[in-house]
Amino acid sequence: MALKRGWKMGCLGIGGVALIAILMLFLAEYLYLRKHAHSRGMTETVNNARQIGIALAEFQIEYGKYPDATTIPEVSKRADSSFALGDRFSNELFAQLMVSGISQSELMFYTRTKSSKKPDNVFDSEATMLAAGECGFAYIMGVDPMGDPMTPLALGPTIPGTKEFDGRANRDKIVVLKVDNSVMSLPIDGNGKVLFKGLDILDPRQSFWNGKAPDVRWPK
């Protein structure tokens, strides 16, 4: 009887160890996938920012400046488009890249966050072109292409529909596209500020803003 009870206890012990081992394997796999999801999110954001930079550079060559309110009439005229383009949101300003034919896909404007949605790449109407949630980059309007090459042009990921950055998908880092078409990743602090040389990157005291607050257009 004692032998039988001991055998049962031993089986339970072995089963418990096996269960713990299985749980540890699941935990290790979860942590691995989570780590690499962050890495994929950062890589995707960096690559998309670079594509936006190339498109903006081409737009600047074609229209003499980066997209803003004043380029809308010329873009619409050349494209023979009746779309009502705007300049309130980054989605609307980036839409000029698409209407002009410079960009052929919505996917470059995507950044991975918990609240963003993958663009459906349908842009045959005003309602579907970079619809709400499909753009994850904030855009700085009015930047001089001949100015300081360190000047930010676009930053992401953002939380669509807000005026906030979201570094959780990229290990507390925000990707910044600059005028020289290079990309850098910067830390984001607990208050949601992107830090560059110890200051908020949008702080007018940053040398590239020349004492004037940047005109940030956030995604819708």
PDB file of C-alpha atoms in Angstrom:
ATOM      1  CA  MET A   1       0.000   0.000   0.000  1.00  0.00           C
ATOM      2  CA  ALA A   2       2.797   2.393   0.948  1.00  0.00           C
ATOM      3  CA  LEU A   3       4.625   1.421  -2.223  1.00  0.00           C
ATOM      4  CA  LYS A   4       1.550   2.172  -4.313  1.00  0.00           C
ATOM      5  CA  ARG A   5       1.076   5.544  -2.580  1.00  0.00           C
ATOM      6  CA  GLY A   6       4.725   6.397  -3.147  1.00  0.00           C
ATOM      7  CA  TRP A   7       4.431   5.455  -6.789  1.00  0.00           C
ATOM      8  CA  LYS A   8       1.436   7.781  -7.162  1.00  0.00           C
ATOM      9  CA  MET A   9       3.279  10.628  -5.433  1.00  0.00           C
ATOM     10  CA  GLY A  10       6.229  10.069  -7.720  1.00  0.00           C
ATOM     11  CA  CYS A  11       4.011  10.234 -10.789  1.00  0.00           C
ATOM     12  CA  LEU A  12       2.437  13.420  -9.511  1.00  0.00           C
ATOM     13  CA  GLY A  13       5.883  14.876  -8.931  1.00  0.00           C
ATOM     14  CA  ILE A  14       7.024  13.983 -12.427  1.00  0.00           C
ATOM     15  CA  GLY A  15       3.792  15.341 -13.876  1.00  0.00           C
ATOM     16  CA  GLY A  16       4.212  18.596 -11.975  1.00  0.00           C
ATOM     17  CA  VAL A  17       7.762  19.027 -13.241  1.00  0.00           C
ATOM     18  CA  ALA A  18       6.614  18.296 -16.787  1.00  0.00           C
ATOM     19  CA  LEU A  19       3.803  20.846 -16.495  1.00  0.00           C
ATOM     20  CA  ILE A  20       6.195  23.494 -15.215  1.00  0.00           C
ATOM     21  CA  ALA A  21       8.586  22.707 -18.067  1.00  0.00           C
ATOM     22  CA  ILE A  22       5.791  23.112 -20.618  1.00  0.00           C
ATOM     23  CA  LEU A  23       4.715  26.411 -19.066  1.00  0.00           C
ATOM     24  CA  MET A  24       8.314  27.639 -19.130  1.00  0.00           C
ATOM     25  CA  LEU A  25       8.551  26.741 -22.820  1.00  0.00           C
ATOM     26  CA  PHE A  26       5.365  28.685 -23.564  1.00  0.00           C
ATOM     27  CA  LEU A  27       6.705  31.667 -21.603  1.00  0.00           C
ATOM     28  CA  ALA A  28      10.044  31.556 -23.435  1.00  0.00           C
ATOM     29  CA  GLU A  29       8.279  31.411 -26.797  1.00  0.00           C
ATOM     30  CA  TYR A  30       5.998  34.314 -25.827  1.00  0.00           C
ATOM     31  CA  LEU A  31       8.962  36.462 -24.764  1.00  0.00           C
ATOM     32  CA  TYR A  32      10.838  35.555 -27.940  1.00  0.00           C
ATOM     33  CA  LEU A  33       7.908  36.459 -30.176  1.00  0.00           C
ATOM     34  CA  ARG A  34       7.296  39.672 -28.257  1.00  0.00           C
ATOM     35  CA  LYS A  35      10.950  40.699 -28.574  1.00  0.00           C
ATOM     36  CA  HIS A  36      11.018  40.012 -32.295  1.00  0.00           C
ATOM     37  CA  ALA A  37       7.671  41.710 -32.821  1.00  0.00           C
ATOM     38  CA  HIS A  38       9.261  44.874 -31.400  1.00  0.00           C
ATOM     39  CA  SER A  39      12.235  44.417 -33.741  1.00  0.00           C
ATOM     40  CA  ARG A  40       9.982  43.898 -36.754  1.00  0.00           C
ATOM     41  CA  GLY A  41       7.957  46.964 -35.786  1.00  0.00           C
ATOM     42  CA  MET A  42      11.069  49.139 -35.615  1.00  0.00           C
ATOM     43  CA  THR A  43      12.484  47.795 -38.891  1.00  0.00           C
ATOM     44  CA  GLU A  44       9.172  48.352 -40.657  1.00  0.00           C
ATOM     45  CA  THR A  45       8.850  51.905 -39.324  1.00  0.00           C
ATOM     46  CA  VAL A  46      12.426  52.779 -40.352  1.00  0.00           C
ATOM     47  CA  ASN A  47      11.956  51.337 -43.849  1.00  0.00           C
ATOM     48  CA  ASN A  48       8.654  53.132 -44.323  1.00  0.00           C
ATOM     49  CA  ALA A  49      10.140  56.431 -43.126  1.00  0.00           C
ATOM     50  CA  ARG A  50      12.894  56.071 -45.722  1.00  0.00           C
ATOM     51  CA  GLN A  51      10.341  55.451 -48.458  1.00  0.00           C
ATOM     52  CA  ILE A  52       8.423  58.546 -47.377  1.00  0.00           C
ATOM     53  CA  GLY A  53      11.691  60.480 -47.518  1.00  0.00           C
ATOM     54  CA  ILE A  54      12.345  59.382 -51.098  1.00  0.00           C
ATOM     55  CA  ALA A  55       8.789  60.322 -52.103  1.00  0.00           C
ATOM     56  CA  LEU A  56       9.031  63.734 -50.407  1.00  0.00           C
ATOM     57  CA  ALA A  57      12.379  64.415 -52.116  1.00  0.00           C
ATOM     58  CA  GLU A  58      10.860  63.590 -55.506  1.00  0.00           C
ATOM     59  CA  PHE A  59       7.853  65.775 -54.728  1.00  0.00           C
ATOM     60  CA  GLN A  60      10.153  68.648 -53.780  1.00  0.00           C
ATOM     61  CA  ILE A  61      11.969  68.339 -57.102  1.00  0.00           C
ATOM     62  CA  GLU A  62       8.683  68.306 -59.023  1.00  0.00           C
ATOM     63  CA  TYR A  63       6.876  71.073 -57.114  1.00  0.00           C
ATOM     64  CA  GLY A  64       9.703  73.123 -55.593  1.00  0.00           C
ATOM     65  CA  LYS A  65       8.723  72.422 -51.996  1.00  0.00           C
ATOM     66  CA  TYR A  66       7.321  69.769 -49.710  1.00  0.00           C
ATOM     67  CA  PRO A  67       3.537  69.214 -49.631  1.00  0.00           C
ATOM     68  CA  ASP A  68       1.583  72.021 -47.991  1.00  0.00           C
ATOM     69  CA  ALA A  69      -1.582  74.007 -48.610  1.00  0.00           C
ATOM     70  CA  THR A  70      -0.036  75.959 -51.492  1.00  0.00           C
ATOM     71  CA  THR A  71       0.911  72.867 -53.505  1.00  0.00           C
ATOM     72  CA  ILE A  72      -2.635  71.473 -53.568  1.00  0.00           C
ATOM     73  CA  PRO A  73      -3.871  73.423 -56.638  1.00  0.00           C
ATOM     74  CA  GLU A  74      -0.851  72.439 -58.749  1.00  0.00           C
ATOM     75  CA  VAL A  75      -1.020  68.790 -57.704  1.00  0.00           C
ATOM     76  CA  SER A  76      -4.722  68.658 -58.555  1.00  0.00           C
ATOM     77  CA  LYS A  77      -4.148  70.414 -61.882  1.00  0.00           C
ATOM     78  CA  ARG A  78      -1.307  68.186 -63.039  1.00  0.00           C
ATOM     79  CA  ALA A  79      -3.122  65.023 -61.973  1.00  0.00           C
ATOM     80  CA  ASP A  80      -6.446  66.286 -63.343  1.00  0.00           C
ATOM     81  CA  SER A  81      -7.909  65.267 -60.001  1.00  0.00           C
ATOM     82  CA  SER A  82     -11.120  66.466 -58.420  1.00  0.00           C
ATOM     83  CA  PHE A  83     -10.200  65.118 -54.982  1.00  0.00           C
ATOM     84  CA  ALA A  84     -10.661  67.711 -52.243  1.00  0.00           C
ATOM     85  CA  LEU A  85      -7.166  67.635 -50.756  1.00  0.00           C
ATOM     86  CA  GLY A  86      -6.609  69.213 -47.360  1.00  0.00           C
ATOM     87  CA  ASP A  87      -3.797  70.168 -45.017  1.00  0.00           C
ATOM     88  CA  ARG A  88      -5.279  69.581 -41.566  1.00  0.00           C
ATOM     89  CA  PHE A  89      -3.901  66.068 -41.077  1.00  0.00           C
ATOM     90  CA  SER A  90      -0.735  64.316 -42.162  1.00  0.00           C
ATOM     91  CA  ASN A  91      -2.938  61.818 -44.035  1.00  0.00           C
ATOM     92  CA  GLU A  92      -4.198  64.652 -46.235  1.00  0.00           C
ATOM     93  CA  LEU A  93      -0.747  66.075 -46.921  1.00  0.00           C
ATOM     94  CA  PHE A  94       0.752  62.671 -47.678  1.00  0.00           C
ATOM     95  CA  ALA A  95      -2.203  62.117 -50.012  1.00  0.00           C
ATOM     96  CA  GLN A  96      -0.591  64.665 -52.343  1.00  0.00           C
ATOM     97  CA  LEU A  97       2.206  62.147 -52.889  1.00  0.00           C
ATOM     98  CA  MET A  98      -0.382  59.639 -54.065  1.00  0.00           C
ATOM     99  CA  VAL A  99      -2.538  61.946 -56.176  1.00  0.00           C
ATOM    100  CA  SER A 100       0.604  63.227 -57.909  1.00  0.00           C
ATOM    101  CA  GLY A 101       1.535  59.640 -58.788  1.00  0.00           C
ATOM    102  CA  ILE A 102       4.797  59.734 -56.868  1.00  0.00           C
ATOM    103  CA  SER A 103       3.616  57.114 -54.401  1.00  0.00           C
ATOM    104  CA  GLN A 104       1.698  54.078 -55.610  1.00  0.00           C
ATOM    105  CA  SER A 105       0.953  52.505 -52.239  1.00  0.00           C
ATOM    106  CA  GLU A 106      -0.479  53.414 -48.845  1.00  0.00           C
ATOM    107  CA  LEU A 107       1.705  50.870 -47.070  1.00  0.00           C
ATOM    108  CA  MET A 108       4.697  53.187 -46.614  1.00  0.00           C
ATOM    109  CA  PHE A 109       2.652  55.389 -44.279  1.00  0.00           C
ATOM    110  CA  TYR A 110       1.936  52.550 -41.850  1.00  0.00           C
ATOM    111  CA  THR A 111       3.500  52.112 -38.413  1.00  0.00           C
ATOM    112  CA  ARG A 112       2.783  49.216 -36.089  1.00  0.00           C
ATOM    113  CA  THR A 113       0.915  50.210 -32.922  1.00  0.00           C
ATOM    114  CA  LYS A 114      -1.915  48.694 -30.912  1.00  0.00           C
ATOM    115  CA  SER A 115      -4.423  51.153 -32.343  1.00  0.00           C
ATOM    116  CA  SER A 116      -3.247  51.483 -35.945  1.00  0.00           C
ATOM    117  CA  LYS A 117      -4.634  49.448 -38.801  1.00  0.00           C
ATOM    118  CA  LYS A 118      -2.840  48.112 -41.829  1.00  0.00           C
ATOM    119  CA  PRO A 119      -3.684  50.209 -44.902  1.00  0.00           C
ATOM    120  CA  ASP A 120      -5.986  48.381 -47.307  1.00  0.00           C
ATOM    121  CA  ASN A 121      -4.199  49.973 -50.289  1.00  0.00           C
ATOM    122  CA  VAL A 122      -7.505  51.160 -51.664  1.00  0.00           C
ATOM    123  CA  PHE A 123      -7.225  54.814 -52.654  1.00  0.00           C
ATOM    124  CA  ASP A 124      -9.625  55.361 -55.508  1.00  0.00           C
ATOM    125  CA  SER A 125     -11.684  57.935 -53.594  1.00  0.00           C
ATOM    126  CA  GLU A 126     -11.233  60.689 -51.033  1.00  0.00           C
ATOM    127  CA  ALA A 127     -12.832  58.488 -48.383  1.00  0.00           C
ATOM    128  CA  THR A 128     -10.482  55.553 -48.929  1.00  0.00           C
ATOM    129  CA  MET A 129      -7.185  57.343 -49.600  1.00  0.00           C
ATOM    130  CA  LEU A 130      -5.166  57.116 -46.367  1.00  0.00           C
ATOM    131  CA  ALA A 131      -8.330  56.774 -44.341  1.00  0.00           C
ATOM    132  CA  ALA A 132      -8.372  57.393 -40.598  1.00  0.00           C
ATOM    133  CA  GLY A 133      -5.992  55.029 -38.820  1.00  0.00           C
ATOM    134  CA  GLU A 134      -4.038  54.087 -41.954  1.00  0.00           C
ATOM    135  CA  CYS A 135      -1.263  56.640 -41.418  1.00  0.00           C
ATOM    136  CA  GLY A 136       1.054  56.459 -38.421  1.00  0.00           C
ATOM    137  CA  PHE A 137       3.447  59.334 -39.145  1.00  0.00           C
ATOM    138  CA  ALA A 138       3.173  62.942 -38.063  1.00  0.00           C
ATOM    139  CA  TYR A 139       4.318  65.425 -40.705  1.00  0.00           C
ATOM    140  CA  ILE A 140       6.046  68.777 -40.190  1.00  0.00           C
ATOM    141  CA  MET A 141       4.565  71.242 -42.646  1.00  0.00           C
ATOM    142  CA  GLY A 142       6.504  74.229 -43.960  1.00  0.00           C
ATOM    143  CA  VAL A 143      10.020  72.791 -43.637  1.00  0.00           C
ATOM    144  CA  ASP A 144      12.613  74.420 -45.908  1.00  0.00           C
ATOM    145  CA  PRO A 145      14.227  71.691 -48.049  1.00  0.00           C
ATOM    146  CA  MET A 146      17.337  73.857 -48.297  1.00  0.00           C
ATOM    147  CA  GLY A 147      17.499  74.437 -44.552  1.00  0.00           C
ATOM    148  CA  ASP A 148      19.235  72.562 -41.755  1.00  0.00           C
ATOM    149  CA  PRO A 149      19.624  68.929 -42.916  1.00  0.00           C
ATOM    150  CA  MET A 150      18.875  67.782 -39.359  1.00  0.00           C
ATOM    151  CA  THR A 151      15.355  69.244 -39.473  1.00  0.00           C
ATOM    152  CA  PRO A 152      12.671  66.593 -38.858  1.00  0.00           C
ATOM    153  CA  LEU A 153      10.135  66.013 -41.624  1.00  0.00           C
ATOM    154  CA  ALA A 154       8.132  63.092 -40.275  1.00  0.00           C
ATOM    155  CA  LEU A 155       7.982  61.183 -36.995  1.00  0.00           C
ATOM    156  CA  GLY A 156       6.351  57.911 -35.999  1.00  0.00           C
ATOM    157  CA  PRO A 157       4.757  55.845 -34.685  1.00  0.00           C
ATOM    158  CA  THR A 158       1.952  58.041 -33.478  1.00  0.00           C
ATOM    159  CA  ILE A 159      -1.383  57.049 -32.001  1.00  0.00           C
ATOM    160  CA  PRO A 160      -3.778  57.798 -34.878  1.00  0.00           C
ATOM    161  CA  GLY A 161      -6.447  60.336 -34.013  1.00  0.00           C
ATOM    162  CA  THR A 162      -4.330  61.903 -31.252  1.00  0.00           C
ATOM    163  CA  LYS A 163      -1.383  64.234 -30.856  1.00  0.00           C
ATOM    164  CA  GLU A 164       0.721  61.610 -29.136  1.00  0.00           C
ATOM    165  CA  PHE A 165       3.635  59.414 -30.066  1.00  0.00           C
ATOM    166  CA  ASP A 166       3.613  55.704 -29.291  1.00  0.00           C
ATOM    167  CA  GLY A 167       6.973  54.112 -28.597  1.00  0.00           C
ATOM    168  CA  ARG A 168       5.623  50.877 -27.125  1.00  0.00           C
ATOM    169  CA  ALA A 169       5.701  49.080 -30.445  1.00  0.00           C
ATOM    170  CA  ASN A 170       9.337  50.077 -31.014  1.00  0.00           C
ATOM    171  CA  ARG A 171      10.937  49.594 -27.580  1.00  0.00           C
ATOM    172  CA  ASP A 172      10.305  53.175 -26.465  1.00  0.00           C
ATOM    173  CA  LYS A 173      11.852  54.611 -29.611  1.00  0.00           C
ATOM    174  CA  ILE A 174      10.463  57.029 -32.179  1.00  0.00           C
ATOM    175  CA  VAL A 175      11.694  57.090 -35.760  1.00  0.00           C
ATOM    176  CA  VAL A 176      12.524  60.515 -37.192  1.00  0.00           C
ATOM    177  CA  LEU A 177      12.899  61.281 -40.902  1.00  0.00           C
ATOM    178  CA  LYS A 178      15.134  64.294 -41.533  1.00  0.00           C
ATOM    179  CA  VAL A 179      15.566  66.726 -44.431  1.00  0.00           C
ATOM    180  CA  ASP A 180      18.790  65.020 -45.518  1.00  0.00           C
ATOM    181  CA  ASN A 181      16.639  61.895 -46.035  1.00  0.00           C
ATOM    182  CA  SER A 182      18.388  60.035 -43.231  1.00  0.00           C
ATOM    183  CA  VAL A 183      16.495  58.354 -40.416  1.00  0.00           C
ATOM    184  CA  MET A 184      17.295  58.220 -36.713  1.00  0.00           C
ATOM    185  CA  SER A 185      15.595  56.608 -33.732  1.00  0.00           C
ATOM    186  CA  LEU A 186      15.214  58.636 -30.553  1.00  0.00           C
ATOM    187  CA  PRO A 187      13.989  57.755 -27.045  1.00  0.00           C
ATOM    188  CA  ILE A 188      10.556  58.774 -25.835  1.00  0.00           C
ATOM    189  CA  ASP A 189      10.175  59.707 -22.176  1.00  0.00           C
ATOM    190  CA  GLY A 190       7.366  58.950 -19.738  1.00  0.00           C
ATOM    191  CA  ASN A 191       5.532  62.115 -20.772  1.00  0.00           C
ATOM    192  CA  GLY A 192       5.480  61.149 -24.449  1.00  0.00           C
ATOM    193  CA  LYS A 193       8.222  63.592 -25.441  1.00  0.00           C
ATOM    194  CA  VAL A 194      10.738  62.584 -28.093  1.00  0.00           C
ATOM    195  CA  LEU A 195      14.151  63.545 -26.765  1.00  0.00           C
ATOM    196  CA  PHE A 196      16.957  64.999 -28.858  1.00  0.00           C
ATOM    197  CA  LYS A 197      20.023  66.444 -27.134  1.00  0.00           C
ATOM    198  CA  GLY A 198      18.117  66.534 -23.849  1.00  0.00           C
ATOM    199  CA  LEU A 199      15.150  68.506 -25.186  1.00  0.00           C
ATOM    200  CA  ASP A 200      11.786  67.651 -26.720  1.00  0.00           C
ATOM    201  CA  ILE A 201      12.499  67.411 -30.449  1.00  0.00           C
ATOM    202  CA  LEU A 202       9.528  69.722 -31.103  1.00  0.00           C
ATOM    203  CA  ASP A 203      10.831  72.354 -28.681  1.00  0.00           C
ATOM    204  CA  PRO A 204      11.386  75.705 -30.495  1.00  0.00           C
ATOM    205  CA  ARG A 205      14.771  75.896 -28.738  1.00  0.00           C
ATOM    206  CA  GLN A 206      16.089  73.135 -30.975  1.00  0.00           C
ATOM    207  CA  SER A 207      18.482  74.857 -33.389  1.00  0.00           C
ATOM    208  CA  PHE A 208      16.729  73.617 -36.537  1.00  0.00           C
ATOM    209  CA  TRP A 209      13.438  75.327 -35.555  1.00  0.00           C
ATOM    210  CA  ASN A 210      15.085  78.763 -35.304  1.00  0.00           C
ATOM    211  CA  GLY A 211      13.004  79.689 -32.255  1.00  0.00           C
ATOM    212  CA  LYS A 212       9.671  78.983 -33.971  1.00  0.00           C
ATOM    213  CA  ALA A 213       7.387  76.102 -32.993  1.00  0.00           C
ATOM    214  CA  PRO A 214       7.134  73.526 -35.801  1.00  0.00           C
ATOM    215  CA  ASP A 215       3.845  73.171 -37.620  1.00  0.00           C
ATOM    216  CA  VAL A 216       3.040  69.548 -36.784  1.00  0.00           C
ATOM    217  CA  ARG A 217       0.211  67.837 -38.624  1.00  0.00           C
ATOM    218  CA  TRP A 218      -0.919  64.674 -36.874  1.00  0.00           C
ATOM    219  CA  PRO A 219      -2.613  61.648 -38.440  1.00  0.00           C
ATOM    220  CA  LYS A 220      -6.357  61.237 -38.232  1.00  0.00           C
TER     221      LYS A 220
END
